[in-house]
Short mmCIF file of C-alpha atoms in Angstrom, two decimals:
data_model
loop_
_atom_site.label_atom_id
_atom_site.label_comp_id
_atom_site.label_asym_id
_atom_site.label_seq_id
_atom_site.Cartn_x
_atom_site.Cartn_y
_atom_site.Cartn_z
CA GLN X 841 -10.03 -16.45 5.83
CA SER X 842 -6.42 -16.84 4.70
CA VAL X 843 -4.52 -20.11 5.06
CA LEU X 844 -1.56 -18.03 6.25
CA THR X 845 -2.44 -16.50 9.59
CA GLN X 846 -1.15 -13.08 10.61
CA PRO X 847 -2.21 -10.88 13.53
CA PRO X 848 -4.61 -8.21 12.26
CA SER X 849 -2.65 -5.41 13.87
CA VAL X 850 0.47 -4.61 15.85
CA SER X 851 1.69 -1.37 17.35
CA ALA X 852 4.81 -0.02 19.00
CA ALA X 853 6.43 3.31 19.78
CA PRO X 854 9.00 5.00 17.51
CA GLY X 855 12.44 3.49 17.99
CA GLN X 856 11.07 0.24 19.35
CA LYS X 857 10.98 -3.22 17.78
CA VAL X 858 7.99 -5.13 16.51
CA THR X 859 7.55 -8.63 15.18
CA ILE X 860 4.84 -9.91 12.85
CA SER X 861 4.13 -13.62 12.69
CA CYS X 862 2.87 -15.69 9.78
CA SER X 863 1.61 -19.16 10.55
CA GLY X 864 1.03 -21.77 7.87
CA THR X 865 1.37 -25.48 7.20
CA ARG X 866 3.90 -27.96 5.90
CA ALA X 867 2.40 -27.58 2.42
CA ASN X 868 3.11 -23.86 2.22
CA ILE X 869 5.61 -22.28 4.60
CA GLY X 870 7.05 -25.67 5.50
CA SER X 871 7.94 -26.45 1.88
CA ASN X 872 8.50 -23.16 0.11
CA TYR X 873 10.22 -19.79 0.25
CA VAL X 874 8.52 -17.01 2.17
CA SER X 875 8.51 -13.37 1.14
CA TRP X 876 7.18 -10.31 2.92
CA TYR X 877 5.49 -7.27 1.40
CA TYR X 878 4.76 -3.75 2.52
CA HIS X 879 1.72 -1.91 1.25
CA VAL X 880 0.07 1.38 1.90
CA PRO X 881 -3.36 1.39 0.16
CA GLY X 882 -3.24 3.62 -2.86
CA THR X 883 0.42 2.87 -3.50
CA THR X 884 2.37 0.03 -5.09
CA PRO X 885 3.19 -2.94 -2.83
CA ARG X 886 6.87 -3.71 -2.50
CA VAL X 887 8.84 -6.72 -1.43
CA LEU X 888 10.73 -6.32 1.84
CA ILE X 889 12.08 -9.83 2.25
CA TYR X 890 12.51 -12.71 -0.21
CA ASP X 891 13.92 -16.21 0.04
CA ASN X 892 12.83 -16.37 3.71
CA ASN X 893 15.33 -13.85 5.02
CA LYS X 894 17.02 -11.83 2.26
CA ARG X 895 16.55 -8.12 1.69
CA PRO X 896 16.37 -6.56 -1.78
CA SER X 897 18.72 -3.67 -2.38
CA GLY X 898 17.36 -0.51 -0.86
CA ILE X 899 15.60 -2.19 2.05
CA PRO X 900 17.33 -1.15 5.29
CA ASP X 901 18.71 -3.74 7.68
CA ARG X 902 16.10 -2.66 10.23
CA PHE X 903 13.96 -5.24 8.45
CA SER X 904 14.77 -8.89 9.02
CA ALA X 905 12.93 -12.17 8.85
CA SER X 906 13.21 -15.78 9.82
CA LYS X 907 11.43 -19.03 9.11
CA SER X 908 10.96 -22.05 11.32
CA ALA X 909 9.03 -25.20 10.39
CA THR X 910 5.56 -23.89 9.48
CA SER X 911 5.86 -20.29 10.56
CA ALA X 912 7.72 -17.15 9.59
CA THR X 913 8.42 -13.91 11.40
CA LEU X 914 9.17 -10.40 10.22
CA ALA X 915 11.04 -8.11 12.62
CA ILE X 916 11.34 -4.37 12.32
CA THR X 917 13.69 -2.50 14.63
CA GLY X 918 14.14 1.22 15.13
CA LEU X 919 10.52 1.85 14.18
CA GLN X 920 9.72 5.03 12.29
CA THR X 921 6.36 6.61 11.61
CA GLY X 922 7.04 6.00 7.93
CA ASP X 923 6.90 2.26 8.59
CA GLU X 924 3.16 2.46 9.19
CA GLY X 925 1.16 0.42 6.73
CA ASP X 926 0.12 -3.13 5.96
CA TYR X 927 2.51 -6.07 5.96
CA TYR X 928 1.85 -9.35 4.20
CA CYS X 929 3.62 -12.66 4.15
CA GLY X 930 3.40 -14.74 1.01
CA THR X 931 4.38 -18.17 -0.18
CA TRP X 932 3.47 -20.97 -2.57
CA ASP X 933 1.23 -23.78 -1.42
CA SER X 934 2.39 -27.10 -2.86
CA SER X 935 -0.91 -28.80 -2.08
CA SER X 936 -3.32 -26.39 -3.76
CA ARG X 937 -0.69 -25.23 -6.24
CA GLU X 938 -1.43 -21.58 -5.75
CA TRP X 939 0.34 -18.60 -4.26
CA MET X 940 -1.13 -17.19 -1.11
CA PHE X 941 -0.85 -14.08 0.99
CA GLY X 942 -1.42 -13.85 4.68
CA GLY X 943 -4.37 -11.78 5.77
CA GLY X 944 -2.13 -8.79 6.39
CA THR X 945 -1.04 -6.98 9.53
CA LYS X 946 -1.58 -3.28 10.06
CA LEU X 947 1.37 -1.65 11.78
CA THR X 948 0.82 1.48 13.82
CA VAL X 949 3.84 3.40 15.07
CA GLN V 439 14.37 -0.96 -14.75
CA VAL V 440 11.37 -3.21 -15.20
CA GLN V 441 8.03 -1.43 -15.25
CA LEU V 442 4.52 -2.83 -15.41
CA GLN V 443 1.38 -0.90 -16.28
CA GLU V 444 -2.19 -2.11 -15.98
CA SER V 445 -4.85 -0.92 -18.42
CA GLY V 446 -8.49 -1.64 -19.07
CA PRO V 447 -12.03 -0.50 -18.31
CA GLY V 448 -12.63 0.94 -14.88
CA LEU V 449 -16.29 -0.06 -14.89
CA VAL V 450 -17.78 -3.45 -15.73
CA LYS V 451 -21.40 -4.49 -15.51
CA PRO V 452 -22.43 -7.46 -13.36
CA SER V 453 -22.35 -10.81 -15.19
CA GLN V 454 -20.01 -9.42 -17.84
CA THR V 455 -16.29 -10.04 -18.33
CA LEU V 456 -13.52 -8.02 -16.73
CA SER V 457 -10.53 -7.70 -19.05
CA LEU V 458 -7.22 -6.11 -18.09
CA THR V 459 -3.85 -5.95 -19.78
CA CYS V 460 -0.44 -5.51 -18.24
CA THR V 461 2.24 -3.97 -20.43
CA VAL V 462 5.80 -4.79 -19.43
CA SER V 463 8.77 -2.57 -20.26
CA GLY V 464 12.44 -2.96 -19.39
CA GLY V 465 12.19 -6.73 -19.55
CA SER V 466 10.73 -9.48 -21.67
CA ILE V 467 7.82 -11.70 -20.68
CA SER V 468 9.54 -14.33 -22.81
CA SER V 469 12.37 -14.61 -20.28
CA GLY V 470 12.37 -18.10 -18.93
CA VAL V 471 12.72 -17.38 -15.24
CA TYR V 472 9.67 -15.27 -14.49
CA PHE V 473 6.00 -15.79 -13.80
CA TRP V 474 3.67 -12.93 -14.65
CA SER V 475 0.97 -12.52 -12.03
CA TRP V 476 -2.30 -10.82 -11.20
CA ILE V 477 -3.22 -9.75 -7.67
CA ARG V 478 -6.17 -7.72 -6.43
CA GLN V 479 -7.22 -5.85 -3.33
CA PRO V 480 -10.88 -5.17 -2.58
CA ALA V 481 -11.47 -2.02 -0.59
CA GLY V 482 -10.71 -2.56 3.08
CA LYS V 483 -9.41 -6.09 2.51
CA GLY V 484 -6.06 -7.76 1.99
CA LEU V 485 -4.07 -8.72 -1.08
CA GLU V 486 -5.48 -11.64 -3.03
CA TRP V 487 -3.42 -13.58 -5.56
CA LEU V 488 -5.45 -14.44 -8.65
CA GLY V 489 -3.10 -16.37 -10.88
CA ARG V 490 0.03 -16.35 -13.02
CA ILE V 491 1.41 -17.32 -16.39
CA TYR V 492 4.84 -18.70 -17.18
CA THR V 493 6.89 -18.15 -20.31
CA SER V 494 5.77 -21.50 -21.66
CA GLY V 495 2.16 -20.41 -21.38
CA SER V 496 1.42 -22.67 -18.45
CA THR V 497 -0.82 -21.11 -15.85
CA ASN V 498 -1.77 -21.45 -12.20
CA TYR V 499 -4.98 -19.99 -10.80
CA LYS V 500 -6.53 -19.35 -7.43
CA SER V 501 -8.65 -22.41 -6.76
CA SER V 502 -11.86 -20.53 -6.07
CA LEU V 503 -11.60 -18.63 -9.39
CA LYS V 504 -10.61 -21.46 -11.72
CA SER V 505 -13.98 -21.62 -13.44
CA ARG V 506 -13.99 -17.89 -14.24
CA ILE V 507 -10.40 -16.82 -14.87
CA THR V 508 -8.02 -16.91 -17.80
CA ILE V 509 -4.54 -15.39 -17.94
CA SER V 510 -2.84 -15.20 -21.32
CA GLY V 511 0.31 -13.68 -22.78
CA ASP V 512 1.18 -11.83 -25.98
CA THR V 513 4.92 -11.95 -26.46
CA SER V 514 4.76 -9.79 -29.59
CA LYS V 515 3.40 -6.92 -27.52
CA ASN V 516 5.21 -7.89 -24.30
CA GLN V 517 1.87 -7.96 -22.52
CA PHE V 518 -0.13 -10.37 -20.46
CA SER V 519 -3.82 -10.23 -19.75
CA LEU V 520 -6.46 -11.12 -17.22
CA GLU V 521 -9.98 -12.17 -18.09
CA LEU V 522 -12.49 -12.70 -15.29
CA ARG V 523 -15.93 -13.82 -16.38
CA SER V 524 -19.35 -13.48 -14.78
CA VAL V 525 -18.26 -10.74 -12.42
CA THR V 526 -20.21 -9.56 -9.41
CA ALA V 527 -19.81 -6.66 -7.01
CA ALA V 528 -17.42 -8.86 -5.02
CA ASP V 529 -14.94 -8.54 -7.88
CA THR V 530 -14.68 -4.78 -7.37
CA ALA V 531 -11.06 -4.17 -6.42
CA VAL V 532 -7.77 -2.57 -7.30
CA TYR V 533 -6.06 -4.98 -9.67
CA PHE V 534 -2.27 -5.23 -9.79
CA CYS V 535 0.00 -7.04 -12.19
CA ALA V 536 3.39 -8.16 -10.94
CA ARG V 537 6.46 -10.16 -11.85
CA PHE V 538 7.30 -13.25 -9.80
CA MET V 539 10.57 -15.06 -9.65
CA GLU V 540 11.19 -18.20 -7.65
CA ARG V 541 12.90 -17.31 -4.37
CA ARG V 542 12.72 -13.56 -5.22
CA GLY V 543 8.97 -13.32 -4.78
CA LEU V 544 6.84 -10.64 -6.43
CA ASP V 545 9.61 -8.17 -7.13
CA TYR V 546 8.05 -5.69 -9.55
CA TRP V 547 4.49 -4.42 -9.43
CA GLY V 548 2.28 -2.18 -11.48
CA ARG V 549 0.63 0.79 -9.84
CA GLY V 550 -2.75 -0.88 -9.86
CA THR V 551 -6.03 -0.04 -11.52
CA LEU V 552 -9.44 0.21 -9.90
CA VAL V 553 -12.17 -1.86 -11.46
CA THR V 554 -15.71 -1.33 -10.24
CA VAL V 555 -18.46 -3.83 -10.98
CA SER V 556 -21.75 -1.99 -11.13
CA SER V 557 -24.72 -1.55 -13.39
#
């Protein structure tokens, strides 16, 4: 059971928009930077969003994120079948002094 | 381009010690702005952060693993290592090493290595 709560799965049609939520506490999301990761089992995870809402070079602007109080949200627009996979939020927890991932959300397009 | 590569035994017996090494190229683990991390993923489960080491040698560990885990660095080889003691089948997972930078997150990852705990 992860301290950061994500929906287990989301789905939407190609071309549509989907949002993935990540709920935490003041000690983690409320106090630290949130990043988002994309992972297809058997491949290398990659960062999609860092510093709450910034995209690394090479990540299309279809991916965006926001943070509010103790929660964060990843939004993906113009969904493509290639976006299918698992999405994780991550942040530092100032109370336990450890990094934590959300439980992960499986996206089906 | 920074690259990380995990190496170590793919099979460990229960109660023994799992030891993995991550070799970093294209960047130095001595650089003062990065943390060098270990993450794992058991089959069918999510990503689990295990711990990290800073340039100074200071470490942070997942609370539930503190009694069994050690992460260390070897700047002469530009490597950092994971040691997990008294393993059980629950430690069977794909293990990843990664670079972490404050605000940038885990920006570079290794390809992962499967470690199976079985007799």
